[in-house]
Coordinates of C-alpha atoms in Angstrom, one line a residue:
M109 CA 0.0 0.0 0.0
T110 CA 1.4 3.5 -1.0
T111 CA 0.6 6.8 0.7
S112 CA 0.3 10.1 -1.0
S113 CA 2.7 13.0 -0.4
S114 CA 0.2 14.9 1.8
E115 CA -0.3 11.8 4.0
R116 CA 3.3 11.6 4.6
G117 CA 3.3 15.4 5.5
V118 CA 5.4 16.4 2.5
S119 CA 4.3 19.7 0.7
L120 CA 5.3 20.0 -2.8
G121 CA 4.4 23.8 -2.7
M122 CA 2.9 25.9 -5.3
P123 CA 4.7 27.5 -8.3
E124 CA 6.0 31.0 -7.4
L125 CA 3.8 33.7 -8.8
P126 CA 5.4 36.2 -11.4
A127 CA 7.2 39.1 -9.6
P128 CA 5.0 42.3 -9.3
G129 CA 6.0 45.1 -11.5
Y130 CA 7.4 48.6 -10.6
P131 CA 4.6 51.2 -10.2
D132 CA 4.3 53.1 -13.7
D133 CA 6.3 56.3 -12.5
V134 CA 9.1 54.2 -11.2
R135 CA 9.3 51.9 -14.3
A136 CA 9.3 55.0 -16.6
R137 CA 12.2 56.5 -14.6
L138 CA 14.0 53.2 -14.6
E139 CA 13.4 52.5 -18.3
A140 CA 14.9 56.0 -19.2
D141 CA 18.1 55.2 -17.0
A142 CA 18.4 51.7 -18.6
R143 CA 18.4 53.1 -22.1
E144 CA 21.2 55.3 -21.2
I145 CA 23.2 52.4 -19.6
I146 CA 22.4 50.1 -22.7
A147 CA 23.6 52.7 -25.2
R148 CA 27.1 52.3 -23.8
Y149 CA 27.4 48.9 -25.0
P150 CA 27.6 47.3 -28.5
D151 CA 25.9 44.3 -27.1
S152 CA 22.9 45.0 -24.9
R153 CA 23.5 42.0 -22.6
S154 CA 26.7 43.4 -21.6
A155 CA 24.7 46.0 -19.6
L156 CA 23.3 43.6 -17.3
L157 CA 25.9 44.2 -14.4
P158 CA 25.2 48.0 -14.2
L159 CA 21.5 47.4 -14.7
L160 CA 21.6 45.2 -11.5
H161 CA 23.2 48.0 -9.7
L162 CA 20.6 50.4 -11.0
V163 CA 17.7 48.2 -9.6
Q164 CA 19.7 47.8 -6.5
S165 CA 19.7 51.6 -6.0
E166 CA 15.8 51.6 -6.1
E167 CA 15.2 49.4 -3.2
G168 CA 18.4 48.7 -1.5
Y169 CA 18.7 45.1 -2.9
V170 CA 18.1 43.2 -6.0
T171 CA 14.3 42.0 -5.7
R172 CA 12.5 39.7 -7.9
T173 CA 10.8 42.7 -9.4
G174 CA 14.3 44.2 -10.2
M175 CA 15.5 41.0 -11.8
Q176 CA 12.3 40.8 -14.0
F177 CA 12.7 44.5 -15.0
C178 CA 16.4 43.7 -16.2
A179 CA 15.1 40.6 -18.1
D180 CA 12.4 42.5 -19.8
V181 CA 14.6 45.5 -21.0
L182 CA 17.5 43.3 -22.1
G183 CA 15.5 40.4 -23.7
L184 CA 16.7 37.7 -21.3
T185 CA 15.0 35.2 -19.2
T186 CA 14.8 35.7 -15.5
A187 CA 16.8 32.5 -15.1
E188 CA 19.7 34.2 -16.9
V189 CA 19.5 37.4 -14.8
T190 CA 19.3 35.4 -11.5
A191 CA 22.3 33.3 -12.3
V192 CA 24.3 36.6 -12.5
A193 CA 22.6 38.4 -9.5
T194 CA 23.3 35.4 -7.3
F195 CA 27.0 34.8 -8.5
Y196 CA 28.3 38.4 -7.3
T197 CA 28.4 39.2 -3.7
M198 CA 27.9 43.0 -4.4
Y199 CA 24.3 42.2 -5.3
R200 CA 22.3 41.9 -2.1
R201 CA 19.4 39.4 -2.2
K202 CA 17.5 40.7 0.9
P203 CA 16.8 44.0 2.5
S204 CA 20.1 45.6 4.0
G205 CA 21.1 48.8 5.8
D206 CA 22.1 52.2 4.7
Y207 CA 25.6 51.3 5.3
Q208 CA 27.3 48.2 4.4
V209 CA 30.2 47.5 6.8
G210 CA 32.6 44.9 5.4
V211 CA 35.5 43.6 7.4
C212 CA 38.1 42.0 5.6
T213 CA 38.9 38.6 6.9
N214 CA 41.2 37.3 4.1
T215 CA 44.6 36.0 5.2
L216 CA 46.7 39.2 5.9
C217 CA 43.9 41.3 7.3
A218 CA 42.7 38.3 9.4
V219 CA 46.3 37.8 10.9
M220 CA 46.5 41.7 11.5
G221 CA 43.3 41.9 13.5
G222 CA 40.5 41.4 11.0
D223 CA 39.0 38.4 12.7
A224 CA 39.2 40.1 16.1
I225 CA 37.5 43.2 14.5
F226 CA 34.7 41.1 13.1
E227 CA 34.1 39.4 16.2
A228 CA 34.0 42.7 18.1
L229 CA 31.5 44.1 15.8
Q230 CA 29.2 41.1 16.0
E231 CA 29.0 41.5 19.8
H232 CA 28.7 45.3 19.6
L233 CA 26.0 45.3 17.0
G234 CA 24.2 42.1 18.2
V235 CA 24.2 40.8 14.6
G236 CA 25.9 38.0 12.6
N237 CA 27.4 37.8 9.2
G238 CA 24.9 39.5 6.6
E239 CA 22.5 40.6 9.3
T240 CA 21.3 44.2 9.8
T241 CA 20.7 46.1 13.0
D242 CA 17.2 46.7 14.1
D243 CA 17.3 50.4 13.1
G244 CA 18.2 49.4 9.5
K245 CA 21.4 51.5 9.6
V246 CA 24.2 48.8 9.4
T247 CA 24.7 45.5 7.8
L248 CA 27.6 43.8 8.8
E249 CA 29.6 41.1 6.6
H250 CA 33.0 39.8 6.2
I251 CA 34.4 40.2 2.9
E252 CA 37.3 39.0 0.8
C253 CA 40.5 40.9 -0.1
N254 CA 40.1 44.5 -1.2
A255 CA 43.6 45.0 -2.5
A256 CA 44.6 47.2 0.4
C257 CA 46.8 44.7 2.3
D258 CA 49.4 47.2 3.1
Y259 CA 46.9 49.1 5.4
A260 CA 45.6 45.9 7.1
P261 CA 43.3 45.4 8.8
V262 CA 40.9 47.1 6.4
V263 CA 37.2 47.9 6.9
M264 CA 35.0 49.1 4.1
V265 CA 31.8 51.1 4.4
N266 CA 29.7 51.2 1.2
W267 CA 33.1 50.4 -0.6
E268 CA 35.0 53.2 0.7
F269 CA 38.2 52.4 2.7
F270 CA 38.8 52.7 6.4
D271 CA 42.5 51.6 6.9
N272 CA 44.4 50.3 9.9
Q273 CA 41.4 49.7 12.0
T274 CA 41.2 48.3 15.5
P275 CA 38.2 46.8 17.4
A276 CA 37.9 50.1 19.3
S277 CA 38.0 52.3 16.1
V278 CA 35.4 50.2 14.4
K279 CA 33.1 50.5 17.3
R280 CA 33.3 54.2 17.2
L281 CA 32.8 54.1 13.4
V282 CA 29.5 52.1 13.5
D283 CA 28.3 54.1 16.5
D284 CA 28.8 57.5 14.4
L285 CA 27.1 55.7 11.4
R286 CA 24.0 54.7 13.5
A287 CA 23.9 58.2 15.2
G288 CA 24.0 60.1 11.9
R289 CA 27.5 61.7 12.8
P290 CA 29.8 62.6 9.9
V291 CA 32.2 59.9 9.1
V292 CA 35.2 60.4 6.8
P293 CA 37.1 57.6 5.0
T294 CA 40.7 57.2 5.1
R295 CA 40.8 57.6 1.2
G296 CA 38.2 58.3 -1.4
A297 CA 35.0 60.2 -1.8
P298 CA 32.6 61.2 1.1
L299 CA 30.2 58.5 2.4
C300 CA 26.8 58.2 0.9
T301 CA 24.0 55.6 1.5
F302 CA 24.2 52.2 -0.1
K303 CA 21.4 53.1 -2.3
E304 CA 23.4 56.1 -3.7
T305 CA 26.4 54.0 -4.0
A306 CA 24.5 51.5 -6.1
R307 CA 23.6 54.2 -8.5
I308 CA 27.1 55.4 -8.9
L309 CA 28.2 51.8 -9.6
A310 CA 25.6 51.7 -12.2
G311 CA 27.7 54.3 -13.9
F312 CA 26.0 57.5 -13.0
P313 CA 28.0 60.5 -11.9
D314 CA 28.4 61.4 -8.2
E315 CA 26.8 64.9 -8.3
R316 CA 27.7 65.7 -4.7
E317 CA 29.8 68.9 -4.5
G318 CA 33.4 67.9 -4.2
A319 CA 32.8 64.2 -4.3
T320 CA 34.7 63.7 -7.6
E321 CA 37.8 65.8 -6.7
A322 CA 37.9 63.5 -3.4
G323 CA 38.0 60.4 -5.4
G324 CA 40.0 57.7 -4.0
S325 CA 43.1 56.2 -5.3
A326 CA 45.9 53.9 -4.0
G327 CA 47.9 55.2 -1.1
P328 CA 51.6 55.9 -1.2
A329 CA 52.5 52.6 0.4
S330 CA 50.7 50.8 -2.4
L331 CA 52.6 52.8 -5.1
V332 CA 56.0 52.1 -3.9
G333 CA 56.8 49.4 -6.3
L334 CA 55.7 51.5 -9.1
R335 CA 57.9 54.4 -8.0
L336 CA 61.0 51.8 -7.8
A337 CA 60.2 50.5 -11.2
R338 CA 60.4 54.1 -12.6
G339 CA 63.6 54.7 -10.6
E340 CA 62.2 57.0 -8.3
A341 CA 63.6 55.6 -5.2
A342 CA 62.6 57.6 -2.1
P343 CA 64.8 58.1 0.9
A344 CA 64.6 55.4 3.5
R345 CA 62.4 56.1 6.4
V346 CA 61.2 54.1 9.3
V347 CA 57.9 54.6 11.4
H348 CA 56.7 53.0 14.5
P349 CA 54.4 50.0 14.2
R350 CA 51.2 51.6 15.2
E351 CA 51.5 55.2 16.7
G352 CA 54.2 57.8 16.9
G353 CA 56.8 59.1 14.5
P354 CA 60.0 58.0 12.8
Y355 CA 62.6 56.2 15.2
D356 CA 65.0 59.2 14.8
E357 CA 62.6 61.3 16.7
P358 CA 62.2 61.4 20.4
R359 CA 59.8 58.6 21.5
D360 CA 57.4 61.2 23.1
T361 CA 57.2 63.2 19.9
V362 CA 54.2 62.7 17.8
H363 CA 54.8 62.5 14.0
E364 CA 52.1 64.5 12.1
P365 CA 52.1 63.2 8.4
S366 CA 51.7 65.6 5.6
P367 CA 48.1 65.9 4.0
T368 CA 49.4 63.9 1.1
E369 CA 51.1 61.2 3.3
H370 CA 49.4 58.0 4.3
L371 CA 51.5 55.7 6.2
S372 CA 51.1 52.1 6.5
S373 CA 51.1 50.9 10.1
H374 CA 53.1 48.0 9.1
D375 CA 56.0 49.2 7.1
A376 CA 58.6 49.1 10.0
P377 CA 61.5 46.6 8.9
Q378 CA 61.4 43.1 10.5
D379 CA 64.5 41.0 11.3
T380 CA 64.9 38.1 8.9
S381 CA 67.7 35.3 8.6
A382 CA 69.2 37.4 5.7
S383 CA 69.6 40.5 7.8
D384 CA 70.6 38.9 11.2
P385 CA 74.4 38.2 11.4
S386 CA 73.8 35.8 14.2
H387 CA 71.6 33.7 12.1
P388 CA 72.9 33.7 8.6
S389 CA 71.0 32.3 5.9
G390 CA 73.8 31.3 3.7
P391 CA 74.4 32.4 0.0
V392 CA 71.6 34.5 -1.4
A393 CA 70.9 33.5 -5.0
K394 CA 70.8 36.2 -7.5
E395 CA 67.7 36.9 -9.6
G396 CA 67.2 34.0 -12.0
E397 CA 69.2 31.5 -10.2

């Protein structure tokens, strides 16, 4: 004797209904933006990534309605759009906060304190990875390398850099964000909300006064190799591992960097077997040997 699925307590479920459409005024506005984006590409399908940022800027995450919109304007299936939206972590799949606080927990940042920072923020905010505070202000997540290893540990807020962080400094940072107090990134443009960031990532200009001029770039520590390759070797200098100034200054003297100087907190030289006469490493092979 066989039993039906309902008798076994198994629900097969119902097919998901089609996503609701945007209100007419919202759709008209998004269609105008979409035409501008699509016109940048010889193949309209190439516009899918910025279009996903566009619909994310509307609701703060990529909804089924947003994916249906992308499919409609590009002549794709919703399955094709969903495959892309679920592949890239920059596209949120559920409601999130005004500020995405990402803690790099990749190898170097983790070793330098990223894991401790992430644990401290989870406890301080009362949320887990990918979760949002009750006030809707902050979404916390751990993220992969953001190519700022020389300023580890690094935290990003809406993809703007906050370098050389500590558990104490990030607690102040998220408290300021939640309280609406001004927060200034280490490098790059002033902060804006996640929705505003998503629109910029869709390819629309940041029209805030002074935002373009403040655009971020790699810090001097990141560009040392490039300068050396050009034969622009800078004079040697040493800084203390976390606070203070060069070793040739009195230890009670605070070194104030110039406005264009951004020091890594980890560029003090370390003893190695090659530099320690008491523990020689043996012959050092020349390049290519």
